[in-house]
Amino acid sequence: MTTTIEIDGYLERKLDLLVGLGLYATKSEAVRDAIRRLLEQTDITKIALDMYLKGMVSLGFCCEIADLSCDEMLALLQRRGLKPKLGVESLGELESEVKAIESADSLLFELLPLAVLGRYLKLDFVSLSEKAFFIAEQQLDEIPFDTRRSVLTLLGGDESRLSVVKGVRGAEEFAAKNGLSIGEASSVLSALKIKALLISDDQRVRDIARISGCAVASSVSFIVYL
């Protein structure tokens, strides 16, 4: 992707001077170097955390712009004594979500629940229920390697009820508009496309999904259902 930057007047004269002095071969090179220096001096992780704690972006989006894995971001929050905004907030909400899962025919799993169920709890949840399970194609890129390996193994089975939802459009625009990672946005749009209940723990993802007309439940609710 190419970004065009318009520069004229005072700034352009300064760039011409830098090139004329031989410090840079071209004005484009000078601009690239200036942007690189700006990014190096900016605490992007702090900015990402501030946006997340204010509820402006999801944890996945926060990880994207800070260039950290989900595990690294959760560890960073823990070190700073900060609580991630995840899961259900009340027993009543938990009970409501369990009922929603019971009545749903198909479930689509977002990144965090997959990590919790497949990696930390070692649950072969696909074999524990008769429901159809799905994952968004673009979400696969954001899943930790060991969890992705397990998911791909399940996808390769002849009788597997875990399928990938493909062909979802507009994920990048939806992500940018709502402060989600592309994988999270793809999960919401995929769940809407196939009319599945979305299993998600991130509060921002859950809120955006509900606003968009998608039913949502947390991984805790799914475990209780099992």
mmCIF file of C-alpha atoms in Angstrom:
data_model
loop_
_atom_site.group_PDB
_atom_site.id
_atom_site.type_symbol
_atom_site.label_atom_id
_atom_site.label_comp_id
_atom_site.label_asym_id
_atom_site.label_seq_id
_atom_site.Cartn_x
_atom_site.Cartn_y
_atom_site.Cartn_z
ATOM 1 C CA MET A 1 0.000 0.000 0.000
ATOM 2 C CA THR A 2 1.390 3.393 -1.039
ATOM 3 C CA THR A 3 0.642 6.612 0.854
ATOM 4 C CA THR A 4 0.925 9.973 -0.906
ATOM 5 C CA ILE A 5 2.072 12.960 1.180
ATOM 6 C CA GLU A 6 1.610 16.487 -0.169
ATOM 7 C CA ILE A 7 4.347 18.914 0.895
ATOM 8 C CA ASP A 8 4.848 22.447 -0.364
ATOM 9 C CA GLY A 9 6.045 25.876 0.687
ATOM 10 C CA TYR A 10 8.435 26.062 3.635
ATOM 11 C CA LEU A 11 8.738 22.300 4.141
ATOM 12 C CA GLU A 12 9.445 21.642 0.485
ATOM 13 C CA ARG A 13 12.194 24.275 0.465
ATOM 14 C CA LYS A 14 13.791 22.612 3.488
ATOM 15 C CA LEU A 15 13.653 19.242 1.742
ATOM 16 C CA ASP A 16 15.231 20.744 -1.377
ATOM 17 C CA LEU A 17 18.011 22.117 0.836
ATOM 18 C CA LEU A 18 18.676 18.721 2.447
ATOM 19 C CA VAL A 19 18.859 17.069 -0.957
ATOM 20 C CA GLY A 20 21.023 19.887 -2.315
ATOM 21 C CA LEU A 21 23.476 19.435 0.559
ATOM 22 C CA GLY A 22 23.764 15.767 -0.334
ATOM 23 C CA LEU A 23 22.296 14.499 2.954
ATOM 24 C CA TYR A 24 19.615 12.605 1.033
ATOM 25 C CA ALA A 25 19.430 11.377 -2.535
ATOM 26 C CA THR A 26 15.783 12.396 -2.944
ATOM 27 C CA LYS A 27 13.032 14.229 -1.074
ATOM 28 C CA SER A 28 11.186 10.924 -0.700
ATOM 29 C CA GLU A 29 14.162 9.465 1.138
ATOM 30 C CA ALA A 30 14.254 12.478 3.461
ATOM 31 C CA VAL A 31 10.535 12.143 4.250
ATOM 32 C CA ARG A 32 10.859 8.407 4.928
ATOM 33 C CA ASP A 33 13.747 9.057 7.316
ATOM 34 C CA ALA A 34 11.772 11.761 9.138
ATOM 35 C CA ILE A 35 8.785 9.440 9.584
ATOM 36 C CA ARG A 36 11.047 6.631 10.799
ATOM 37 C CA ARG A 37 12.621 8.941 13.402
ATOM 38 C CA LEU A 38 9.175 10.099 14.530
ATOM 39 C CA LEU A 39 7.979 6.537 15.041
ATOM 40 C CA GLU A 40 11.152 5.619 16.938
ATOM 41 C CA GLN A 41 10.633 8.547 19.329
ATOM 42 C CA THR A 42 6.915 7.868 19.869
ATOM 43 C CA ASP A 43 5.827 5.455 22.615
ATOM 44 C CA ILE A 44 3.279 3.632 20.478
ATOM 45 C CA THR A 45 2.698 0.976 23.142
ATOM 46 C CA LYS A 46 1.655 3.642 25.677
ATOM 47 C CA ILE A 47 -0.662 5.253 23.133
ATOM 48 C CA ALA A 48 -2.191 1.862 22.335
ATOM 49 C CA LEU A 49 -2.730 1.068 26.024
ATOM 50 C CA ASP A 50 -4.324 4.456 26.689
ATOM 51 C CA MET A 51 -6.737 3.928 23.789
ATOM 52 C CA TYR A 52 -7.579 0.423 25.019
ATOM 53 C CA LEU A 53 -8.196 1.489 28.620
ATOM 54 C CA LYS A 54 -10.489 4.265 27.393
ATOM 55 C CA GLY A 55 -12.514 1.677 25.476
ATOM 56 C CA MET A 56 -11.621 3.167 22.095
ATOM 57 C CA VAL A 57 -10.039 0.011 20.661
ATOM 58 C CA SER A 58 -10.033 -3.738 21.242
ATOM 59 C CA LEU A 59 -7.197 -5.746 22.747
ATOM 60 C CA GLY A 60 -6.460 -7.182 19.297
ATOM 61 C CA PHE A 61 -6.192 -3.703 17.766
ATOM 62 C CA CYS A 62 -3.987 -2.648 20.689
ATOM 63 C CA CYS A 63 -1.674 -5.595 19.983
ATOM 64 C CA GLU A 64 -1.563 -4.731 16.276
ATOM 65 C CA ILE A 65 -0.455 -1.130 16.662
ATOM 66 C CA ALA A 66 1.945 -1.940 19.525
ATOM 67 C CA ASP A 67 3.374 -4.873 17.518
ATOM 68 C CA LEU A 68 2.932 -7.241 20.477
ATOM 69 C CA SER A 69 1.371 -10.680 20.758
ATOM 70 C CA CYS A 70 -1.771 -11.138 22.824
ATOM 71 C CA ASP A 71 0.256 -12.897 25.534
ATOM 72 C CA GLU A 72 2.779 -10.054 25.623
ATOM 73 C CA MET A 73 0.046 -7.429 25.892
ATOM 74 C CA LEU A 74 -1.745 -9.285 28.704
ATOM 75 C CA ALA A 75 1.577 -9.652 30.548
ATOM 76 C CA LEU A 76 2.225 -5.920 30.103
ATOM 77 C CA LEU A 77 -1.198 -5.077 31.540
ATOM 78 C CA GLN A 78 -0.519 -7.365 34.491
ATOM 79 C CA ARG A 79 2.883 -5.783 35.206
ATOM 80 C CA ARG A 80 1.273 -2.359 35.255
ATOM 81 C CA GLY A 81 -1.541 -3.505 37.522
ATOM 82 C CA LEU A 82 -4.171 -2.978 34.837
ATOM 83 C CA LYS A 83 -7.190 -5.207 34.306
ATOM 84 C CA PRO A 84 -8.103 -6.249 30.747
ATOM 85 C CA LYS A 85 -11.721 -5.746 29.715
ATOM 86 C CA LEU A 86 -12.696 -9.334 29.042
ATOM 87 C CA GLY A 87 -15.643 -11.671 29.502
ATOM 88 C CA VAL A 88 -18.992 -11.365 31.257
ATOM 89 C CA GLU A 89 -19.616 -8.797 33.971
ATOM 90 C CA SER A 90 -22.408 -10.460 35.975
ATOM 91 C CA LEU A 91 -23.967 -13.821 36.803
ATOM 92 C CA GLY A 92 -27.125 -12.741 35.012
ATOM 93 C CA GLU A 93 -25.180 -12.053 31.827
ATOM 94 C CA LEU A 94 -23.490 -15.455 32.139
ATOM 95 C CA GLU A 95 -26.818 -17.263 32.476
ATOM 96 C CA SER A 96 -28.256 -15.373 29.507
ATOM 97 C CA GLU A 97 -25.268 -16.252 27.322
ATOM 98 C CA VAL A 98 -25.398 -19.947 28.255
ATOM 99 C CA LYS A 99 -29.051 -20.043 27.154
ATOM 100 C CA ALA A 100 -28.108 -18.307 23.892
ATOM 101 C CA ILE A 101 -25.430 -20.937 23.230
ATOM 102 C CA GLU A 102 -27.872 -23.750 23.982
ATOM 103 C CA SER A 103 -30.315 -22.451 21.376
ATOM 104 C CA ALA A 104 -27.693 -21.674 18.706
ATOM 105 C CA ASP A 105 -27.016 -24.112 15.862
ATOM 106 C CA SER A 106 -23.576 -22.750 15.000
ATOM 107 C CA LEU A 107 -20.808 -20.911 16.836
ATOM 108 C CA LEU A 108 -17.968 -18.814 15.428
ATOM 109 C CA PHE A 109 -14.869 -18.429 17.592
ATOM 110 C CA GLU A 110 -12.793 -15.279 17.817
ATOM 111 C CA LEU A 111 -9.077 -15.217 18.758
ATOM 112 C CA LEU A 112 -9.122 -15.061 22.572
ATOM 113 C CA PRO A 113 -11.661 -17.858 23.166
ATOM 114 C CA LEU A 114 -9.718 -20.123 20.808
ATOM 115 C CA ALA A 115 -6.542 -19.465 22.796
ATOM 116 C CA VAL A 116 -8.303 -20.035 26.118
ATOM 117 C CA LEU A 117 -10.077 -23.223 25.059
ATOM 118 C CA GLY A 118 -7.445 -24.770 22.843
ATOM 119 C CA ARG A 119 -4.206 -23.610 24.366
ATOM 120 C CA TYR A 120 -4.706 -23.000 28.063
ATOM 121 C CA LEU A 121 -7.521 -25.409 28.931
ATOM 122 C CA LYS A 122 -6.504 -28.051 26.366
ATOM 123 C CA LEU A 123 -10.164 -28.613 25.489
ATOM 124 C CA ASP A 124 -11.087 -30.490 22.337
ATOM 125 C CA PHE A 125 -14.331 -28.525 22.362
ATOM 126 C CA VAL A 126 -15.295 -29.611 18.868
ATOM 127 C CA SER A 127 -15.807 -33.170 20.108
ATOM 128 C CA LEU A 128 -17.792 -32.081 23.170
ATOM 129 C CA SER A 129 -20.780 -30.638 21.332
ATOM 130 C CA GLU A 130 -22.938 -31.433 18.316
ATOM 131 C CA LYS A 131 -22.972 -27.845 17.105
ATOM 132 C CA ALA A 132 -21.243 -26.563 13.970
ATOM 133 C CA PHE A 133 -18.092 -24.557 14.693
ATOM 134 C CA PHE A 134 -16.525 -21.855 12.544
ATOM 135 C CA ILE A 135 -13.549 -19.530 12.433
ATOM 136 C CA ALA A 136 -13.025 -16.518 10.164
ATOM 137 C CA GLU A 137 -10.302 -16.994 7.555
ATOM 138 C CA GLN A 138 -8.551 -13.716 8.411
ATOM 139 C CA GLN A 139 -8.595 -14.578 12.113
ATOM 140 C CA LEU A 140 -6.239 -17.508 11.515
ATOM 141 C CA ASP A 141 -3.337 -15.097 10.948
ATOM 142 C CA GLU A 142 -3.682 -13.675 14.482
ATOM 143 C CA ILE A 143 -3.882 -16.982 16.364
ATOM 144 C CA PRO A 144 -0.780 -18.072 18.359
ATOM 145 C CA PHE A 145 1.243 -20.697 16.509
ATOM 146 C CA ASP A 146 0.462 -23.665 18.767
ATOM 147 C CA THR A 147 -3.264 -22.901 18.770
ATOM 148 C CA ARG A 148 -3.219 -22.389 14.996
ATOM 149 C CA ARG A 149 -1.569 -25.771 14.563
ATOM 150 C CA SER A 150 -4.349 -27.429 16.578
ATOM 151 C CA VAL A 151 -7.012 -25.570 14.611
ATOM 152 C CA LEU A 152 -5.481 -26.560 11.276
ATOM 153 C CA THR A 153 -5.337 -30.181 12.448
ATOM 154 C CA LEU A 154 -9.051 -30.074 13.261
ATOM 155 C CA LEU A 155 -9.808 -28.467 9.906
ATOM 156 C CA GLY A 156 -8.038 -31.309 8.158
ATOM 157 C CA GLY A 157 -10.194 -34.044 9.653
ATOM 158 C CA ASP A 158 -12.636 -35.867 7.373
ATOM 159 C CA GLU A 159 -15.465 -35.640 9.906
ATOM 160 C CA SER A 160 -14.519 -32.309 11.454
ATOM 161 C CA ARG A 161 -17.311 -29.895 12.317
ATOM 162 C CA LEU A 162 -14.889 -26.966 12.416
ATOM 163 C CA SER A 163 -14.978 -24.918 9.195
ATOM 164 C CA VAL A 164 -13.436 -21.695 7.908
ATOM 165 C CA VAL A 165 -15.666 -18.840 6.742
ATOM 166 C CA LYS A 166 -14.203 -17.372 3.549
ATOM 167 C CA GLY A 167 -15.104 -14.579 1.187
ATOM 168 C CA VAL A 168 -15.979 -11.936 3.783
ATOM 169 C CA ARG A 169 -15.470 -8.440 2.391
ATOM 170 C CA GLY A 170 -15.001 -5.082 4.073
ATOM 171 C CA ALA A 171 -13.080 -6.345 7.115
ATOM 172 C CA GLU A 172 -10.355 -3.685 6.868
ATOM 173 C CA GLU A 173 -12.871 -0.837 6.668
ATOM 174 C CA PHE A 174 -14.978 -2.317 9.484
ATOM 175 C CA ALA A 175 -11.849 -2.724 11.622
ATOM 176 C CA ALA A 176 -10.666 0.855 11.077
ATOM 177 C CA LYS A 177 -14.129 2.281 11.752
ATOM 178 C CA ASN A 178 -14.660 0.367 14.997
ATOM 179 C CA GLY A 179 -11.185 0.091 16.521
ATOM 180 C CA LEU A 180 -10.817 -3.667 15.972
ATOM 181 C CA SER A 181 -8.064 -5.827 14.553
ATOM 182 C CA ILE A 182 -8.715 -7.120 11.044
ATOM 183 C CA GLY A 183 -9.153 -10.635 12.420
ATOM 184 C CA GLU A 184 -11.694 -9.470 14.994
ATOM 185 C CA ALA A 185 -13.585 -7.477 12.386
ATOM 186 C CA SER A 186 -13.590 -10.485 10.084
ATOM 187 C CA SER A 187 -14.974 -12.639 12.907
ATOM 188 C CA VAL A 188 -17.889 -10.261 13.507
ATOM 189 C CA LEU A 189 -18.690 -9.989 9.798
ATOM 190 C CA SER A 190 -18.332 -13.749 9.312
ATOM 191 C CA ALA A 191 -20.697 -14.481 12.203
ATOM 192 C CA LEU A 192 -23.229 -12.084 10.692
ATOM 193 C CA LYS A 193 -22.789 -13.680 7.268
ATOM 194 C CA ILE A 194 -23.530 -17.236 8.408
ATOM 195 C CA LYS A 195 -25.901 -16.201 11.232
ATOM 196 C CA ALA A 196 -23.730 -17.816 13.896
ATOM 197 C CA LEU A 197 -23.364 -16.878 17.544
ATOM 198 C CA LEU A 198 -19.981 -15.203 18.088
ATOM 199 C CA ILE A 199 -17.820 -16.501 20.945
ATOM 200 C CA SER A 200 -15.718 -13.516 22.010
ATOM 201 C CA ASP A 201 -14.210 -12.252 25.276
ATOM 202 C CA ASP A 202 -12.982 -8.780 24.327
ATOM 203 C CA GLN A 203 -15.432 -6.138 25.550
ATOM 204 C CA ARG A 204 -14.964 -3.864 22.543
ATOM 205 C CA VAL A 205 -15.532 -6.735 20.096
ATOM 206 C CA ARG A 206 -18.609 -7.853 22.034
ATOM 207 C CA ASP A 207 -20.086 -4.345 22.056
ATOM 208 C CA ILE A 208 -19.483 -3.768 18.338
ATOM 209 C CA ALA A 209 -20.895 -7.204 17.498
ATOM 210 C CA ARG A 210 -24.094 -6.529 19.450
ATOM 211 C CA ILE A 211 -24.511 -3.104 17.865
ATOM 212 C CA SER A 212 -24.105 -4.783 14.470
ATOM 213 C CA GLY A 213 -26.859 -7.285 15.258
ATOM 214 C CA CYS A 214 -24.707 -10.297 16.136
ATOM 215 C CA ALA A 215 -25.436 -12.532 19.143
ATOM 216 C CA VAL A 216 -22.395 -12.903 21.437
ATOM 217 C CA ALA A 217 -21.220 -15.143 24.272
ATOM 218 C CA SER A 218 -17.941 -15.454 26.177
ATOM 219 C CA SER A 219 -15.584 -18.414 26.489
ATOM 220 C CA VAL A 220 -16.603 -18.737 30.162
ATOM 221 C CA SER A 221 -20.242 -19.068 29.098
ATOM 222 C CA PHE A 222 -19.231 -21.710 26.561
ATOM 223 C CA ILE A 223 -17.316 -23.680 29.208
ATOM 224 C CA VAL A 224 -20.352 -23.555 31.525
ATOM 225 C CA TYR A 225 -22.504 -24.749 28.607
ATOM 226 C CA LEU A 226 -20.201 -27.732 28.076
#
